[in-house]
Coordinates of C-alpha atoms in Angstrom, one line a residue:
M280 CA 1.7 3.3 -1.8
K281 CA 0.9 6.9 -0.6
I282 CA -1.5 7.8 -3.4
F283 CA -4.7 6.4 -1.9
D284 CA -6.4 9.7 -1.0
H285 CA -5.9 11.3 -4.4
I286 CA -7.3 8.3 -6.3
Y287 CA -10.2 7.8 -3.9
V288 CA -11.3 11.5 -4.1
M289 CA -10.8 11.9 -7.9
T290 CA -12.0 8.6 -9.3
G291 CA -13.1 6.3 -6.5
G292 CA -11.0 3.5 -8.1
G293 CA -12.9 3.7 -11.4
P294 CA -13.9 3.4 -14.1
G295 CA -14.6 -0.1 -12.8
T296 CA -11.5 -1.0 -10.9
S297 CA -8.9 0.3 -13.4
S298 CA -7.3 2.8 -11.1
M299 CA -7.7 1.0 -7.8
V300 CA -4.6 0.6 -5.6
M301 CA -3.9 -2.0 -2.9
A302 CA -4.7 0.4 0.0
Q303 CA -8.1 1.2 -1.6
Y304 CA -8.8 -2.5 -2.0
A305 CA -8.1 -3.0 1.7
Y306 CA -10.3 0.0 2.6
I307 CA -13.2 -1.3 0.6
N308 CA -12.9 -4.8 2.0
S309 CA -12.6 -3.6 5.6
F310 CA -15.1 -0.7 5.8
I311 CA -17.5 -1.1 2.9
M312 CA -18.0 -4.9 2.8
F313 CA -17.2 -5.4 6.5
K314 CA -14.6 -8.1 5.9
L315 CA -12.3 -6.8 8.6
G316 CA -10.0 -9.8 8.7
Y317 CA -9.4 -9.9 4.9
G318 CA -8.8 -6.1 4.9
S319 CA -6.3 -6.5 7.7
A320 CA -4.5 -9.3 5.9
I321 CA -4.2 -7.1 2.8
S322 CA -2.8 -4.3 4.9
V323 CA -0.2 -6.6 6.5
G324 CA 0.7 -7.8 3.0
I325 CA 1.2 -4.1 2.0
L326 CA 3.4 -3.7 5.0
V327 CA 5.5 -6.8 4.2
L328 CA 5.9 -5.8 0.6
S329 CA 6.9 -2.2 1.5
L330 CA 9.5 -3.4 4.1
S331 CA 11.0 -5.9 1.7
L332 CA 11.3 -3.3 -1.1
I333 CA 12.9 -0.9 1.3
L334 CA 15.4 -3.4 2.6
L335 CA 16.2 -4.6 -0.9
S336 CA 16.8 -1.1 -2.2
R337 CA 19.0 -0.2 0.8
K338 CA 21.0 -3.4 0.3
L339 CA 21.5 -2.8 -3.4
W340 CA 21.9 0.9 -3.6
G341 CA 22.6 2.0 0.0
G342 CA 26.4 1.9 -0.1
K343 CA 28.3 2.6 3.1
N344 CA 26.8 4.5 6.0
N345 CA 28.2 8.0 6.1
E346 CA 28.8 8.6 9.7
A347 CA 29.9 12.1 10.6

């Protein structure tokens, strides 16, 4: 999720779209093809996916809170 800048600088998502990540797809739709609504929807989808993965991992592997 945090690898957008490395892939964009080194390959631009190519060859073709073989190394394109979701953030780059949102960027291309928003700022290259001027589909701002679609790019925003992709970004919200990335946010929802990230939050659900974080909450799931905290629930499964979080254990007890260690309060000092």
